[in-house]
mmCIF file of C-alpha atoms in Angstrom:
data_model
loop_
_atom_site.group_PDB
_atom_site.id
_atom_site.type_symbol
_atom_site.label_atom_id
_atom_site.label_comp_id
_atom_site.label_asym_id
_atom_site.label_seq_id
_atom_site.Cartn_x
_atom_site.Cartn_y
_atom_site.Cartn_z
ATOM 1 C CA GLY A 202 -0.185 -0.415 0.045
ATOM 2 C CA THR A 203 2.737 3.001 0.869
ATOM 3 C CA VAL A 204 4.155 1.259 -2.768
ATOM 4 C CA SER A 205 1.543 1.691 -4.242
ATOM 5 C CA TYR A 206 0.494 5.257 -2.671
ATOM 6 C CA GLY A 207 4.067 6.835 -3.463
ATOM 7 C CA ARG A 208 4.089 5.566 -6.905
ATOM 8 C CA SER A 209 1.082 8.239 -6.913
ATOM 9 C CA LEU A 210 2.549 10.168 -5.566
ATOM 10 C CA ARG A 211 5.261 10.533 -7.996
ATOM 11 C CA GLN A 212 2.920 10.014 -11.057
ATOM 12 C CA ARG A 213 0.560 13.116 -9.937
ATOM 13 C CA HIS A 214 3.826 15.647 -9.057
ATOM 14 C CA ASN A 215 5.598 14.402 -13.188
ATOM 15 C CA THR A 216 2.492 15.311 -14.257
ATOM 16 C CA GLN A 217 1.953 18.677 -12.618
ATOM 17 C CA TYR A 218 5.859 19.294 -13.598
ATOM 18 C CA LYS A 219 4.914 18.657 -16.392
ATOM 19 C CA LYS A 220 1.528 20.579 -16.855
ATOM 20 C CA SER A 221 3.822 23.277 -15.029
ATOM 21 C CA ALA A 222 5.934 23.013 -18.017
ATOM 22 C CA VAL A 223 3.934 23.135 -20.893
ATOM 23 C CA ILE A 224 2.451 26.090 -19.462
ATOM 24 C CA LYS A 225 5.348 28.683 -19.386
ATOM 25 C CA HIS A 226 6.151 26.857 -22.279
ATOM 26 C CA LEU A 227 3.004 28.487 -23.938
ATOM 27 C CA HIS A 228 3.555 31.254 -21.889
ATOM 28 C CA TYR A 229 6.887 32.376 -23.160
ATOM 29 C CA ASN A 230 5.290 32.278 -26.774
ATOM 30 C CA LEU A 231 2.736 33.222 -26.634
ATOM 31 C CA SER A 232 2.846 36.594 -24.951
ATOM 32 C CA PRO A 233 5.872 38.230 -26.865
ATOM 33 C CA SER A 234 2.589 38.285 -29.940
ATOM 34 C CA ILE A 235 0.409 39.361 -27.034
ATOM 35 C CA PHE A 236 2.667 42.003 -25.829
ATOM 36 C CA SER A 237 2.468 43.179 -29.542
ATOM 37 C CA ILE A 238 -0.912 43.112 -30.278
ATOM 38 C CA MET A 239 -1.709 44.851 -27.555
ATOM 39 C CA SER A 240 1.581 47.769 -28.248
ATOM 40 C CA LEU A 241 0.331 47.679 -31.929
ATOM 41 C CA ALA A 242 -3.285 48.486 -30.297
ATOM 42 C CA LYS A 243 -2.226 51.266 -28.114
ATOM 43 C CA ALA A 244 0.153 53.281 -31.579
ATOM 44 C CA ILE A 245 -3.045 52.694 -33.513
ATOM 45 C CA ALA A 246 -5.171 53.928 -30.904
ATOM 46 C CA SER A 247 -2.736 56.790 -30.140
ATOM 47 C CA THR A 248 -2.806 57.966 -34.106
ATOM 48 C CA PHE A 249 -6.314 57.606 -34.523
ATOM 49 C CA GLY A 250 -7.673 60.196 -31.654
ATOM 50 C CA THR A 251 -5.008 62.628 -33.514
ATOM 51 C CA TYR A 252 -6.239 62.531 -36.446
ATOM 52 C CA MET A 253 -9.180 63.207 -35.011
ATOM 53 C CA ILE A 254 -8.567 66.424 -33.347
ATOM 54 C CA ALA A 255 -6.630 67.264 -36.811
ATOM 55 C CA ASP A 256 -9.482 66.419 -38.929
ATOM 56 C CA TYR A 257 -11.464 69.254 -36.273
ATOM 57 C CA LEU A 258 -8.488 71.707 -36.666
ATOM 58 C CA SER A 259 -8.541 71.890 -39.792
ATOM 59 C CA ASN A 260 -11.915 72.704 -40.288
ATOM 60 C CA TYR A 261 -11.547 76.435 -38.538
ATOM 61 C CA LEU A 262 -8.968 76.418 -41.416
ATOM 62 C CA GLN A 263 -11.043 75.740 -43.999
ATOM 63 C CA HIS A 264 -14.177 77.694 -43.176
ATOM 64 C CA PRO A 265 -12.943 80.333 -40.053
ATOM 65 C CA THR A 266 -16.201 81.986 -40.111
ATOM 66 C CA GLN A 267 -19.285 79.045 -40.967
ATOM 67 C CA LYS A 268 -21.179 76.902 -38.576
ATOM 68 C CA MET A 269 -19.933 73.255 -39.524
ATOM 69 C CA ASP A 270 -23.294 69.782 -39.495
ATOM 70 C CA TYR A 271 -21.294 67.698 -36.340
ATOM 71 C CA GLY A 272 -24.424 65.722 -36.924
ATOM 72 C CA ILE A 273 -26.353 64.427 -33.319
ATOM 73 C CA PHE A 274 -23.758 66.554 -31.650
ATOM 74 C CA ASN A 275 -24.921 69.888 -33.119
ATOM 75 C CA GLN A 276 -27.488 69.749 -30.015
ATOM 76 C CA LEU A 277 -24.009 70.186 -27.749
ATOM 77 C CA ILE A 278 -23.267 73.551 -29.965
ATOM 78 C CA GLY A 279 -26.975 75.135 -30.183
ATOM 79 C CA ARG A 280 -27.410 74.081 -33.907
ATOM 80 C CA GLU A 281 -30.335 72.295 -35.640
ATOM 81 C CA VAL A 282 -30.130 68.888 -35.807
ATOM 82 C CA ASP A 283 -30.695 66.848 -39.283
ATOM 83 C CA GLN A 284 -28.774 63.372 -39.941
ATOM 84 C CA LYS A 285 -27.781 61.955 -37.211
ATOM 85 C CA TRP A 286 -24.461 61.149 -38.479
ATOM 86 C CA TRP A 287 -24.392 60.448 -42.384
ATOM 87 C CA GLY A 288 -22.796 63.199 -43.977
ATOM 88 C CA THR A 289 -21.379 64.431 -41.262
ATOM 89 C CA ARG A 290 -18.461 66.165 -40.305
ATOM 90 C CA THR A 291 -18.915 63.918 -37.652
ATOM 91 C CA GLU A 292 -18.851 60.834 -39.914
ATOM 92 C CA HIS A 293 -15.723 62.755 -41.652
ATOM 93 C CA ILE A 294 -14.276 62.711 -38.491
ATOM 94 C CA VAL A 295 -14.669 59.705 -37.367
ATOM 95 C CA GLY A 296 -15.140 57.191 -40.715
ATOM 96 C CA VAL A 297 -11.558 58.886 -41.989
ATOM 97 C CA ALA A 298 -9.445 59.095 -38.784
ATOM 98 C CA GLY A 299 -10.154 55.207 -38.702
ATOM 99 C CA CYS A 300 -9.092 54.835 -41.701
ATOM 100 C CA LEU A 301 -6.132 56.457 -42.073
ATOM 101 C CA ALA A 302 -4.533 55.275 -38.334
ATOM 102 C CA VAL A 303 -4.643 51.911 -39.438
ATOM 103 C CA ALA A 304 -3.614 52.707 -43.078
ATOM 104 C CA ASP A 305 -0.649 54.669 -41.628
ATOM 105 C CA HIS A 306 0.877 51.679 -39.085
ATOM 106 C CA ALA A 307 0.365 49.106 -41.906
ATOM 107 C CA SER A 308 2.594 51.209 -44.541
ATOM 108 C CA GLN A 309 4.980 51.822 -42.193
ATOM 109 C CA ALA A 310 5.215 48.070 -41.438
ATOM 110 C CA LEU A 311 5.165 47.417 -45.154
ATOM 111 C CA PHE A 312 7.440 50.179 -46.011
ATOM 112 C CA GLU A 313 10.343 49.085 -42.921
ATOM 113 C CA LYS A 314 9.751 45.085 -44.199
ATOM 114 C CA VAL A 315 11.203 46.491 -47.416
ATOM 115 C CA LEU A 316 13.867 49.431 -46.133
ATOM 116 C CA LYS A 317 14.965 46.596 -43.604
ATOM 117 C CA LYS A 318 14.833 49.435 -40.968
ATOM 118 C CA PRO A 319 12.849 51.414 -38.820
ATOM 119 C CA LEU A 320 10.651 54.205 -41.312
ATOM 120 C CA CYS A 321 12.383 57.606 -40.869
ATOM 121 C CA PHE A 322 12.510 61.080 -41.945
ATOM 122 C CA ALA A 323 15.229 61.898 -41.291
ATOM 123 C CA LYS A 324 17.152 58.989 -42.702
ATOM 124 C CA SER A 325 14.954 57.419 -45.710
ATOM 125 C CA PRO A 326 13.096 60.885 -47.014
ATOM 126 C CA ALA A 327 11.892 59.466 -50.400
ATOM 127 C CA ALA A 328 10.553 56.506 -48.367
ATOM 128 C CA PHE A 329 8.671 58.310 -46.217
ATOM 129 C CA VAL A 330 7.650 60.837 -48.665
ATOM 130 C CA ALA A 331 6.576 57.719 -50.151
ATOM 131 C CA HIS A 332 4.545 56.187 -47.375
ATOM 132 C CA THR A 333 2.754 59.140 -47.070
ATOM 133 C CA PHE A 334 1.147 59.858 -49.826
ATOM 134 C CA PHE A 335 0.201 56.258 -50.442
ATOM 135 C CA PHE A 336 -0.783 55.931 -46.257
ATOM 136 C CA ILE A 337 -3.992 58.992 -46.901
ATOM 137 C CA PHE A 338 -4.346 58.273 -50.587
ATOM 138 C CA THR A 339 -5.546 54.595 -49.267
ATOM 139 C CA GLY A 340 -7.529 55.342 -46.444
ATOM 140 C CA VAL A 341 -8.925 57.683 -47.605
ATOM 141 C CA THR A 342 -10.664 55.731 -50.173
ATOM 142 C CA ALA A 343 -11.064 52.854 -47.728
ATOM 143 C CA TYR A 344 -13.091 55.149 -46.146
ATOM 144 C CA VAL A 345 -14.946 56.898 -49.452
ATOM 145 C CA GLY A 346 -15.098 53.156 -50.675
ATOM 146 C CA ILE A 347 -17.240 52.311 -46.475
ATOM 147 C CA ASP A 348 -19.929 56.301 -47.276
ATOM 148 C CA ALA A 349 -20.579 54.886 -51.084
ATOM 149 C CA ALA A 350 -21.574 51.590 -50.129
ATOM 150 C CA LEU A 351 -23.045 52.343 -46.522
ATOM 151 C CA ASN A 352 -24.682 55.480 -46.120
ATOM 152 C CA PRO A 353 -28.133 55.594 -47.060
ATOM 153 C CA HIS A 354 -27.692 59.054 -49.656
ATOM 154 C CA HIS A 355 -26.302 57.358 -52.320
ATOM 155 C CA LYS A 356 -27.951 54.562 -53.330
ATOM 156 C CA GLY A 357 -29.186 54.153 -57.370
ATOM 157 C CA LYS A 358 -25.385 56.398 -57.768
ATOM 158 C CA ARG A 359 -22.893 53.967 -55.017
ATOM 159 C CA LEU A 360 -20.718 52.935 -57.553
ATOM 160 C CA GLU A 361 -20.492 56.321 -59.138
ATOM 161 C CA THR A 362 -20.141 58.036 -55.743
ATOM 162 C CA PHE A 363 -16.858 55.605 -55.350
ATOM 163 C CA LYS A 364 -15.471 56.459 -58.722
ATOM 164 C CA GLU A 365 -15.913 60.908 -57.799
ATOM 165 C CA GLU A 366 -14.439 61.100 -54.608
ATOM 166 C CA THR A 367 -11.354 57.997 -55.100
ATOM 167 C CA TYR A 368 -10.329 60.708 -57.410
ATOM 168 C CA CYS A 369 -10.946 63.597 -55.651
ATOM 169 C CA THR A 370 -9.023 61.796 -52.630
ATOM 170 C CA TYR A 371 -5.620 62.392 -55.258
ATOM 171 C CA VAL A 372 -6.473 65.499 -56.210
ATOM 172 C CA GLY A 373 -6.387 65.859 -52.018
ATOM 173 C CA THR A 374 -2.996 63.318 -51.348
ATOM 174 C CA ASN A 375 -1.127 64.750 -54.226
ATOM 175 C CA THR A 376 -1.618 68.006 -51.821
ATOM 176 C CA ALA A 377 0.550 67.193 -48.599
ATOM 177 C CA TRP A 378 3.821 65.531 -49.384
ATOM 178 C CA PHE A 379 5.153 67.899 -47.666
ATOM 179 C CA GLU A 380 3.851 66.870 -44.023
ATOM 180 C CA PRO A 381 7.159 65.768 -42.790
ATOM 181 C CA TYR A 382 8.834 68.554 -42.884
ATOM 182 C CA VAL A 383 6.530 70.257 -41.223
ATOM 183 C CA PRO A 384 8.568 69.732 -37.817
ATOM 184 C CA VAL A 385 11.573 70.162 -39.686
ATOM 185 C CA VAL A 386 10.077 73.676 -40.021
ATOM 186 C CA VAL A 387 8.986 73.727 -36.282
ATOM 187 C CA ALA A 388 11.942 72.721 -35.235
ATOM 188 C CA LYS A 389 13.998 75.556 -37.013
ATOM 189 C CA VAL A 390 11.106 77.817 -35.701
ATOM 190 C CA ALA A 391 10.735 77.290 -32.970
ATOM 191 C CA GLY A 392 13.278 74.676 -31.897
ATOM 192 C CA THR A 393 13.935 71.368 -31.914
ATOM 193 C CA ALA A 394 12.543 70.757 -28.255
ATOM 194 C CA ALA A 395 8.758 72.015 -30.043
ATOM 195 C CA ALA A 396 9.272 69.653 -33.552
ATOM 196 C CA GLY A 397 9.888 67.085 -30.904
ATOM 197 C CA THR A 398 6.404 68.091 -29.721
ATOM 198 C CA TRP A 399 3.219 65.842 -30.147
ATOM 199 C CA VAL A 400 2.039 69.206 -31.423
ATOM 200 C CA GLY A 401 4.916 70.103 -33.438
ATOM 201 C CA SER A 402 5.116 66.085 -35.032
ATOM 202 C CA SER A 403 2.168 64.947 -35.223
ATOM 203 C CA LEU A 404 -0.797 67.578 -34.504
ATOM 204 C CA LEU A 405 0.360 70.513 -36.875
ATOM 205 C CA PRO A 406 1.837 68.466 -40.036
ATOM 206 C CA ALA A 407 -1.470 66.622 -39.688
ATOM 207 C CA THR A 408 -3.703 68.779 -39.130
ATOM 208 C CA LEU A 409 -2.046 70.864 -42.374
ATOM 209 C CA ALA A 410 -2.160 68.238 -44.254
ATOM 210 C CA TYR A 411 -6.221 67.477 -43.582
ATOM 211 C CA ALA A 412 -6.833 71.126 -44.318
ATOM 212 C CA THR A 413 -5.022 70.435 -48.234
ATOM 213 C CA VAL A 414 -6.707 67.296 -48.706
ATOM 214 C CA LYS A 415 -9.898 68.001 -48.350
ATOM 215 C CA GLY A 416 -9.847 71.992 -49.218
ATOM 216 C CA VAL A 417 -7.993 70.738 -52.908
ATOM 217 C CA GLY A 418 -9.303 67.865 -53.643
ATOM 218 C CA TRP A 419 -13.470 68.105 -52.776
ATOM 219 C CA THR A 420 -12.738 71.784 -53.676
ATOM 220 C CA ASP A 421 -13.703 72.309 -49.716
ATOM 221 C CA TRP A 422 -12.660 76.224 -48.436
ATOM 222 C CA GLY A 423 -15.050 78.910 -47.589
ATOM 223 C CA ASP A 424 -19.087 78.805 -48.301
ATOM 224 C CA ARG A 425 -18.088 76.487 -51.216
ATOM 225 C CA GLY A 426 -18.396 71.786 -49.995
ATOM 226 C CA LEU A 427 -20.314 72.466 -47.750
ATOM 227 C CA ASN A 428 -23.483 70.517 -47.411
ATOM 228 C CA ASP A 429 -26.868 70.959 -47.893
ATOM 229 C CA HIS A 430 -27.713 71.588 -43.383
ATOM 230 C CA GLU A 431 -24.540 73.882 -43.400
ATOM 231 C CA MET A 432 -25.832 75.828 -46.202
ATOM 232 C CA LYS A 433 -29.178 76.127 -44.135
ATOM 233 C CA LEU A 434 -26.958 76.949 -41.415
ATOM 234 C CA ASN A 435 -24.985 79.434 -41.972
ATOM 235 C CA LYS A 436 -28.511 80.989 -44.330
ATOM 236 C CA LEU A 437 -26.648 80.278 -47.935
ATOM 237 C CA LEU A 438 -28.285 80.116 -50.863
ATOM 238 C CA LYS A 439 -26.730 77.202 -53.520
ATOM 239 C CA GLU A 440 -26.184 78.780 -57.362
#
């Protein structure tokens, strides 16, 4: 009985040891992957937030005196709500930022894989400018594709809308070549410390790029480029 009990105890100990070893092996192999995924998700979320703020701020550069249609959020600023989501500036702010954030990080990974080194404007300016054009065009095109497919206002003309919006995206994207140079200018004007901040290195370049891409691509300046509800809010009549 004693021998049998001892054998049983050893078997149980060996089984527990094997289970522990398997768990440690899985933890060792899965942890880097989980950490990488969480790190990437955090980076995309940060970029998403920056791009939403940049889009919102760019509206003040494009339409400094006009009232914008923020859909469901109009009620918070004392403006009439027409459409809650579709066709509003809020749809654009959230939708474009989401698509651009994913496209930005995917493009960085792609260029780094091809270059076999981290993507850096100072060391690879041509590649960085190419990345800028690529991710902006890809991200905005993804957004206009989703909007064309799902926005009820485009029913019956979805493909036509997608083609028109894609062309506008191409035209606008060509104006964003300057974005990587903005921190360089900030460094010369306000110093390297300012250029290294979130505002100088990320928010300001993105805000200016948003303004030119939308402004030139969609002729979205001043009283032009407004939706029907914005025309009403600003007491303007279509020609």
